[in-house]
Coordinates of C-alpha atoms and ligand atoms in Angstrom, one line a residue:
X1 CA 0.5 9.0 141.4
X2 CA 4.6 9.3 142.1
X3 CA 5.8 11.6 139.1
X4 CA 9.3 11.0 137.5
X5 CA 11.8 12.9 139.5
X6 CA 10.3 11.4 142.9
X7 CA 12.6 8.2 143.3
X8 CA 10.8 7.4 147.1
X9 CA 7.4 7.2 148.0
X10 CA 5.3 9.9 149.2
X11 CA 4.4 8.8 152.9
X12 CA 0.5 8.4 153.0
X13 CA 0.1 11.4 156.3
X14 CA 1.9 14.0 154.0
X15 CA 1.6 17.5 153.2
X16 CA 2.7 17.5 149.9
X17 CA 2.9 20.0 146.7
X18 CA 4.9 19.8 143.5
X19 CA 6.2 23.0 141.4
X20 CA 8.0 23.7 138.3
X21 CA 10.1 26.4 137.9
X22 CA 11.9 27.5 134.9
X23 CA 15.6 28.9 135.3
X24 CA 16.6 32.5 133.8
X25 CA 19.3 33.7 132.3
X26 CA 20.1 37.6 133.2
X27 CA 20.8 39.8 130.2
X28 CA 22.0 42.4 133.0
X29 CA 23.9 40.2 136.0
X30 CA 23.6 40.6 139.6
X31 CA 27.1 40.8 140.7
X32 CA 27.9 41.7 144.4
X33 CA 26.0 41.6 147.8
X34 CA 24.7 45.2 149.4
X35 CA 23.4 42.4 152.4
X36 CA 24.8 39.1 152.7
X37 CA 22.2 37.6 155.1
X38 CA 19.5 39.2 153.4
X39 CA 20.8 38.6 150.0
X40 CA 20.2 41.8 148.6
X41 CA 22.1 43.1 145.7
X42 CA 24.4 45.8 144.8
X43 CA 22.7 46.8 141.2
X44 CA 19.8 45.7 139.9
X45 CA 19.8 42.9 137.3
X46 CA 17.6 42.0 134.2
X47 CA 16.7 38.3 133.0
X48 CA 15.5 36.3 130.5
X49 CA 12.6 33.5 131.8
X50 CA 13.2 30.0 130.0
X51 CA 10.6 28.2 129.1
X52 CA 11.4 24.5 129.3
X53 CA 14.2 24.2 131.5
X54 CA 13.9 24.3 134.9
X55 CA 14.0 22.4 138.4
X56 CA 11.1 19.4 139.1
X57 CA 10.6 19.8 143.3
X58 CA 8.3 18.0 145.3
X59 CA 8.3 19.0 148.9
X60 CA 6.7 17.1 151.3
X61 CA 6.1 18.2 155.2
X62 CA 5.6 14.8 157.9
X63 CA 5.8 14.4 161.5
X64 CA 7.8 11.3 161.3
X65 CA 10.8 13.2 159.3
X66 CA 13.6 14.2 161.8
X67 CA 15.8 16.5 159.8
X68 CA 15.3 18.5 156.4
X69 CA 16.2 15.9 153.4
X70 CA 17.0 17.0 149.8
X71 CA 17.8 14.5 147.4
X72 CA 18.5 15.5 143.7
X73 CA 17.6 12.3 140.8
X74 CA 17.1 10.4 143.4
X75 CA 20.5 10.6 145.4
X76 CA 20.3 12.3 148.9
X77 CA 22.2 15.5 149.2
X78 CA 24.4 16.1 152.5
X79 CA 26.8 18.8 151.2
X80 CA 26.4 21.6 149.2
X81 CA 25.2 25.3 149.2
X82 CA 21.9 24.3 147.7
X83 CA 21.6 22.9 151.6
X84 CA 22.0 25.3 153.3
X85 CA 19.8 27.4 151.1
X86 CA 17.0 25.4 151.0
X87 CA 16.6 25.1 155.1
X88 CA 16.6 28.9 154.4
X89 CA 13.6 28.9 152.2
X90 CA 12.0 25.9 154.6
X91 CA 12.8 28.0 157.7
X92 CA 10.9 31.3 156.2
X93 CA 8.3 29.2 155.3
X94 CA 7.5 27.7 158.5
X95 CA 7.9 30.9 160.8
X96 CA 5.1 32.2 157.8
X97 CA 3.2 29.3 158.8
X98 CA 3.4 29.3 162.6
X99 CA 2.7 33.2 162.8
X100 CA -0.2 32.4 161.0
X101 CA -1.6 30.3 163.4
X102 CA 0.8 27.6 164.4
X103 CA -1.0 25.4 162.8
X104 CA -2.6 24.5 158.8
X105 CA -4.3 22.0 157.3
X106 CA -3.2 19.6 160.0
X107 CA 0.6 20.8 159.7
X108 CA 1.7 20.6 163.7
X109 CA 5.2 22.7 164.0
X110 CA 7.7 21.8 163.6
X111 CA 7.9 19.5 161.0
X112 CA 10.3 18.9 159.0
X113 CA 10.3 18.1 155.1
X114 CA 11.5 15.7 152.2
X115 CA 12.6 17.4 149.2
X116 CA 12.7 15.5 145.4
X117 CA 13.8 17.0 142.9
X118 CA 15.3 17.0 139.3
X119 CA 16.7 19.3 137.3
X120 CA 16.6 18.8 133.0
X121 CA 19.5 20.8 132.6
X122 CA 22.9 20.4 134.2
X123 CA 22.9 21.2 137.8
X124 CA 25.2 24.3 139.8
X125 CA 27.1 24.7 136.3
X126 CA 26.5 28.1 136.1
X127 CA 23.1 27.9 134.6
X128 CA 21.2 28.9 137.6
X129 CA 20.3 26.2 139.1
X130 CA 19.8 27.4 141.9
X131 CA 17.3 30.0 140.9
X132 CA 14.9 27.4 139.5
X133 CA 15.8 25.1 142.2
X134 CA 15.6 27.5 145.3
X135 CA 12.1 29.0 143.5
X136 CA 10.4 25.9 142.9
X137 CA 11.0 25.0 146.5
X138 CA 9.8 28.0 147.9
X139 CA 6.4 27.6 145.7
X140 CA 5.9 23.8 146.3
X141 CA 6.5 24.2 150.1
X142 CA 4.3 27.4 150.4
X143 CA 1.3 25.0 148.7
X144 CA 2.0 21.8 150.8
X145 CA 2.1 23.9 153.9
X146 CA -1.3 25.4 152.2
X147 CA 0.1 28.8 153.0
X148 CA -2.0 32.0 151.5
X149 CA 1.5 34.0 150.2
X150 CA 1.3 36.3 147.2
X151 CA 3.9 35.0 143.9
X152 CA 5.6 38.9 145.2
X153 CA 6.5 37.7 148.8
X154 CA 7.6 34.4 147.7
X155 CA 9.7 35.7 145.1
X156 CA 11.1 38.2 148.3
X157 CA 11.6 34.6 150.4
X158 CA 13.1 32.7 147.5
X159 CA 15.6 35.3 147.0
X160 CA 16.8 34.9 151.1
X161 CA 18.0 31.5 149.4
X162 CA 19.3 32.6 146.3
X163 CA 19.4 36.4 144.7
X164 CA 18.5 35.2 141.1
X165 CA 15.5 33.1 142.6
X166 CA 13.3 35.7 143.0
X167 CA 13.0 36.3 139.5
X168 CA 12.0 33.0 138.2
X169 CA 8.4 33.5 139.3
X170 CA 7.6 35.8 136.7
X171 CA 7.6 35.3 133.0
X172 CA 9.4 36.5 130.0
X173 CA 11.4 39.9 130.6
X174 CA 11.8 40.2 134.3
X175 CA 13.5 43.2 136.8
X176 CA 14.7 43.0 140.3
X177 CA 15.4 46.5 141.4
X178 CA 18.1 46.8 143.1
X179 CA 16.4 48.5 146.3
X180 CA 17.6 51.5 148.6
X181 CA 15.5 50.2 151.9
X182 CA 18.1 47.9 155.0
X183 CA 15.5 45.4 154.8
X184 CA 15.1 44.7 151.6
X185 CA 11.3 45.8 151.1
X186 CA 12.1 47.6 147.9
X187 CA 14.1 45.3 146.3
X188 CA 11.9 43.1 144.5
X189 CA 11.2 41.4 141.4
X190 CA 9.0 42.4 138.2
X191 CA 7.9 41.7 134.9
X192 CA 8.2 44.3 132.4
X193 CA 7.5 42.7 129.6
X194 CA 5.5 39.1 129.2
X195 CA 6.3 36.1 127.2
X196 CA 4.8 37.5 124.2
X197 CA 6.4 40.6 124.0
X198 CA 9.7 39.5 122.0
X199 CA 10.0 35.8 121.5
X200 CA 13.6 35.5 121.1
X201 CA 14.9 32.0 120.7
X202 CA 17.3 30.3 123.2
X203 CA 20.2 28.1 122.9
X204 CA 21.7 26.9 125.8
X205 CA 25.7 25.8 124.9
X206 CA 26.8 23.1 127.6
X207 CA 30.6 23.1 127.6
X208 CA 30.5 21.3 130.9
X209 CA 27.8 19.2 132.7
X210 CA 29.8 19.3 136.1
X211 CA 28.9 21.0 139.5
X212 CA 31.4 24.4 139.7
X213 CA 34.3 25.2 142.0
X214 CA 33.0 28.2 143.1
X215 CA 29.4 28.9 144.7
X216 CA 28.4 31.7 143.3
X217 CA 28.0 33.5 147.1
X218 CA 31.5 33.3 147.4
X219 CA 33.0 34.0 144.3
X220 CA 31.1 37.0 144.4
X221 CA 32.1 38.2 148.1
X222 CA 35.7 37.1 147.0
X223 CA 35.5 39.7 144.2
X224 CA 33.7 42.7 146.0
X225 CA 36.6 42.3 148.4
X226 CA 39.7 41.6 146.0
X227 CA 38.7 42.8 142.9
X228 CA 39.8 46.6 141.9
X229 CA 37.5 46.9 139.4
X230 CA 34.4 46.2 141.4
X231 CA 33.5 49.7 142.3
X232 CA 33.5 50.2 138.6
X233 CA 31.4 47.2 137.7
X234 CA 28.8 48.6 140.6
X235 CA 28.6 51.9 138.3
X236 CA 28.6 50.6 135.5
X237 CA 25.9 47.7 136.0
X238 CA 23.1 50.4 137.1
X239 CA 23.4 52.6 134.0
X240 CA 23.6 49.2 131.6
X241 CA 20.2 47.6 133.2
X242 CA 18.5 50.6 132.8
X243 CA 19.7 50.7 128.8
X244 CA 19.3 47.0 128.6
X245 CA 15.4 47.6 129.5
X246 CA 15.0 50.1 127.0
X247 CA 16.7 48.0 124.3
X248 CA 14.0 45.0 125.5
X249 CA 11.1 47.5 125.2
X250 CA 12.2 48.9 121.9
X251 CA 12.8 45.7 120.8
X252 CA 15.7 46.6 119.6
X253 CA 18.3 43.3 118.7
X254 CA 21.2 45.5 117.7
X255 CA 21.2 47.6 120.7
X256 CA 20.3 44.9 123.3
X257 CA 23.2 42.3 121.5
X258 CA 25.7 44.9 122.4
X259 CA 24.4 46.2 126.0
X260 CA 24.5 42.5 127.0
X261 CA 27.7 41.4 125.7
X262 CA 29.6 44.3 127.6
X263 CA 27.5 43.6 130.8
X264 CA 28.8 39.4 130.8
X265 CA 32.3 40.7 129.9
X266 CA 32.3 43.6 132.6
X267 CA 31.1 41.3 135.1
X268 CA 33.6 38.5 134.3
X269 CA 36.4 41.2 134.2
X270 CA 35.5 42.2 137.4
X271 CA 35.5 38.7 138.8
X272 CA 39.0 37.9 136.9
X273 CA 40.4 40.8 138.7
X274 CA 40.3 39.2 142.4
X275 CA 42.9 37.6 144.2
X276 CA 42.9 35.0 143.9
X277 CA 41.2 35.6 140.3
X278 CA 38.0 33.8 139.3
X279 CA 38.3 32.0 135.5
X280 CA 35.0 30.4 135.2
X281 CA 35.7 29.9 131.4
X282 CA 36.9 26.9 129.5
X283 CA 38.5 27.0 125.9
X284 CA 34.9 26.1 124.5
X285 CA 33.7 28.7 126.0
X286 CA 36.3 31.9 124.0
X287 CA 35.7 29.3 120.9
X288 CA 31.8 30.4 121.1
X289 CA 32.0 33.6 122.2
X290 CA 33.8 33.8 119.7
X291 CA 31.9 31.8 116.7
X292 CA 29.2 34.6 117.9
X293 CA 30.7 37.5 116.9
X294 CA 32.0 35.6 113.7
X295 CA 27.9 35.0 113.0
X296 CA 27.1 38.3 113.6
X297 CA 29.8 40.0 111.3
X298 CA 28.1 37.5 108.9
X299 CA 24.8 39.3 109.0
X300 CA 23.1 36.7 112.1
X301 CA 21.1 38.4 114.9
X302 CA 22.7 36.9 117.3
X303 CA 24.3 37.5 120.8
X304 CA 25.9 35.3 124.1
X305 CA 26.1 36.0 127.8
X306 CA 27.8 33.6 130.4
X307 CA 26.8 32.9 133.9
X308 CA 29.1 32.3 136.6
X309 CA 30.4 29.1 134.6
X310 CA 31.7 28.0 131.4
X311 CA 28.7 27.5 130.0
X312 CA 27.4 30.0 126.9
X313 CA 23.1 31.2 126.3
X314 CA 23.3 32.2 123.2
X315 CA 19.9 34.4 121.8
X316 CA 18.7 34.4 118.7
X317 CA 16.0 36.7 116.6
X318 CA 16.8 35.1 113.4
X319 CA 14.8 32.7 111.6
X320 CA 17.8 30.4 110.5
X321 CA 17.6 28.4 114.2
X322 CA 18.9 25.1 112.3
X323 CA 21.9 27.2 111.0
X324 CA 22.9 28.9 114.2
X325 CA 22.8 25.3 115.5
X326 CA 25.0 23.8 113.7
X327 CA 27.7 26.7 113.4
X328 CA 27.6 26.5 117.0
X329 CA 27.9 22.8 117.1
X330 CA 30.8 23.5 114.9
X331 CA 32.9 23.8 118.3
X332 CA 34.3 20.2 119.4
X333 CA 32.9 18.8 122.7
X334 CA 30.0 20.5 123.1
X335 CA 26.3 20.2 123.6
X336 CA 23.4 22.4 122.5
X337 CA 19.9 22.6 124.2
X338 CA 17.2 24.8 122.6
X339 CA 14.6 26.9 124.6
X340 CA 12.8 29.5 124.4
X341 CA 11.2 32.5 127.1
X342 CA 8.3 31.1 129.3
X343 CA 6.4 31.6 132.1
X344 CA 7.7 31.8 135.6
X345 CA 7.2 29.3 138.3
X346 CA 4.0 27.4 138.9
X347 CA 2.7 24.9 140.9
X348 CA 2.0 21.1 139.5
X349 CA -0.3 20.0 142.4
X350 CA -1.3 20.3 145.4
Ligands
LIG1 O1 21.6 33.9 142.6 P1 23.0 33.4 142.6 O2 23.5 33.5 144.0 O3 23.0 31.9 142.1 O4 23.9 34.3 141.7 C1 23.6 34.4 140.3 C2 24.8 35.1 139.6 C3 24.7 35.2 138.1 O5 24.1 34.0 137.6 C4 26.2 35.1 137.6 C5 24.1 36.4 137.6 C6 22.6 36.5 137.6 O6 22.1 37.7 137.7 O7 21.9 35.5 137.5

């Protein structure tokens, strides 16, 4: 059976697995490195798990491949950061499966591996595409390689690739702690509160559909180094995450629309602030910020946070989703997707 998103075939000697994994949207943003090559963060974050959108990956392992291949809808990949990233997760994966035993199910190393995959929502536009991408990858190569790793340590090798990764594999209201430990043991990923817990409804707000300037690696070493106010945004980021949690607990719209508004803006301040300064907004996006705040003076529970794009999630615990729809469609040149919070990441096959 060859799914949608695989445009060649799967070679008959494969090891293959396919994953889904849905992207998140963090409420309280990781913003700054503590580790670059471990990836490890400066304050601990807090997302949101989308339901529907997310990155389609088959990975598949074959003696005959002589170099790593990615190829996204079909066209093959030779630049990029999600490269890079990915031979990251692929290299983890293989030292996991050559200590434990150099060789499973057949799988001789090395070996290198095809990747397909498609993403349903615009890719490396600040909607953390590389989160879903980086965590479906880690979970479809783990099965094909028929690796025994717990969803915790793949979350832990996901995040090598990219930080946010790690907390796709866990559904509705998820934590990575920030950690105190060199190497990284303690900074992990959790739920704290499942899909059912609050089901707050998603719009996603596509200003643009194209691939960023700025990874977000750099722009965020570019501000811990430039940017005067990034000792402030460190502070400030682990107080708001842990009143951002409590608001999500308490369910408690008000509190949480607030919290998460100055957390977007704090972290975009501090990213303005570097030399040479990071704008990752667009006119559309001020317009819907500020149509949000128009909507909420007008009695909607509603509230927006912004990646490191132009792009705008707007949530929602309001009844009147066809309304908040349109008023945000109101704003010339845009887009609107509508999701919801989900599980995390899961495999399709094996
Ligand atoms: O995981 P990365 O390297 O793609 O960085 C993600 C950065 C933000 O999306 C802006 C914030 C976050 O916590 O997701």
């Amino acid at each position: 059976m060859k799914f949608d998103w695989e445009h060649l075939e799967i070679l008959p000697d494969s090891k293959v697995a396919r994953a889904f994994s849905p992207t998140n949207i963090a409420l309280a943003k990781y913003w700054g490195k503590r580790d670059l090559s471990l990836n490890l963060p400066q304050n601990s974050s807090l997302s949101v798990t989308l339901d529907d959108l997310g990155s389609f990956t088959t990975v598949e392992f074959n003696r005959e491949f002589t170099e790593d291949s990615i190829f996204l809808d079909g066209k093959i990949k030779i630049d990029g950061s999600f490269i890079k990233k990915a031979r990251l997760v692929l290299n983890l994966l293989r030292s996991r499966s050559s200590s434990a035993g150099g060789s499973q199910n057949d799988v001789v190393l090395p070996v290198f591996a095809r990747i397909q995959t498609r993403n349903n929502f615009p890719t490396g536009a600040g909607l953390a595409s590389s989160a879903s991408g980086l965590s479906a990858l880690a979970l479809a190569g783990c099965s094909a390689l028929g690796l025994d790793i717990s969803k915790e340590e793949l979350s832990a090798i996901s995040r090598q690739g990219s930080g946010s990764a790690c907390r796709s594999f866990f559904g509705g209201f998820v934590q990575w702690n920030r950690g105190e430990t060199p190497d990284g043991s303690d900074s992990i990923a959790e739920s704290i509160a499942g899909v059912g817990h609050w089901p707050l409804g998603v719009f996603v707000a596509i200003v643009e559909e194209k691939e960023k300037m700025n990874p977000s690696t750099d722009a965020m070493e570019l501000t811990r180094m430039s940017s005067p106010y990034f000792s402030s945004w460190v502070e400030f980021a682990e107080k708001n995450v842990k009143a951002i949690r409590e608001a999500v607990m308490e369910k408690d719209f008000s509190k949480l629309a607030v919290l998460s508004e100055e957390n977007c803006l704090k972290m975009h301040a501090s990213a303005q602030a570097s030399s040479p300064p990071l704008l990752f907004w667009e006119a559309q996006t001020v317009a819907l910020m500020k149509k949000v705040w128009d909507m909420r003076n007008r009695g909607f529970k509603v509230f927006f946070t912004i990646d490191a794009g132009p792009n705008v999630v707007i949530f929602c615990n309001d009844i009147r989703v066809g309304e908040i729809k349109n008023e945000l469609l109101s704003i010339s040149g845009i887009r609107v997707l509508e999701s919801s919070i989900g599980d995390g990441a899961k495999v399709l096959d094996a």
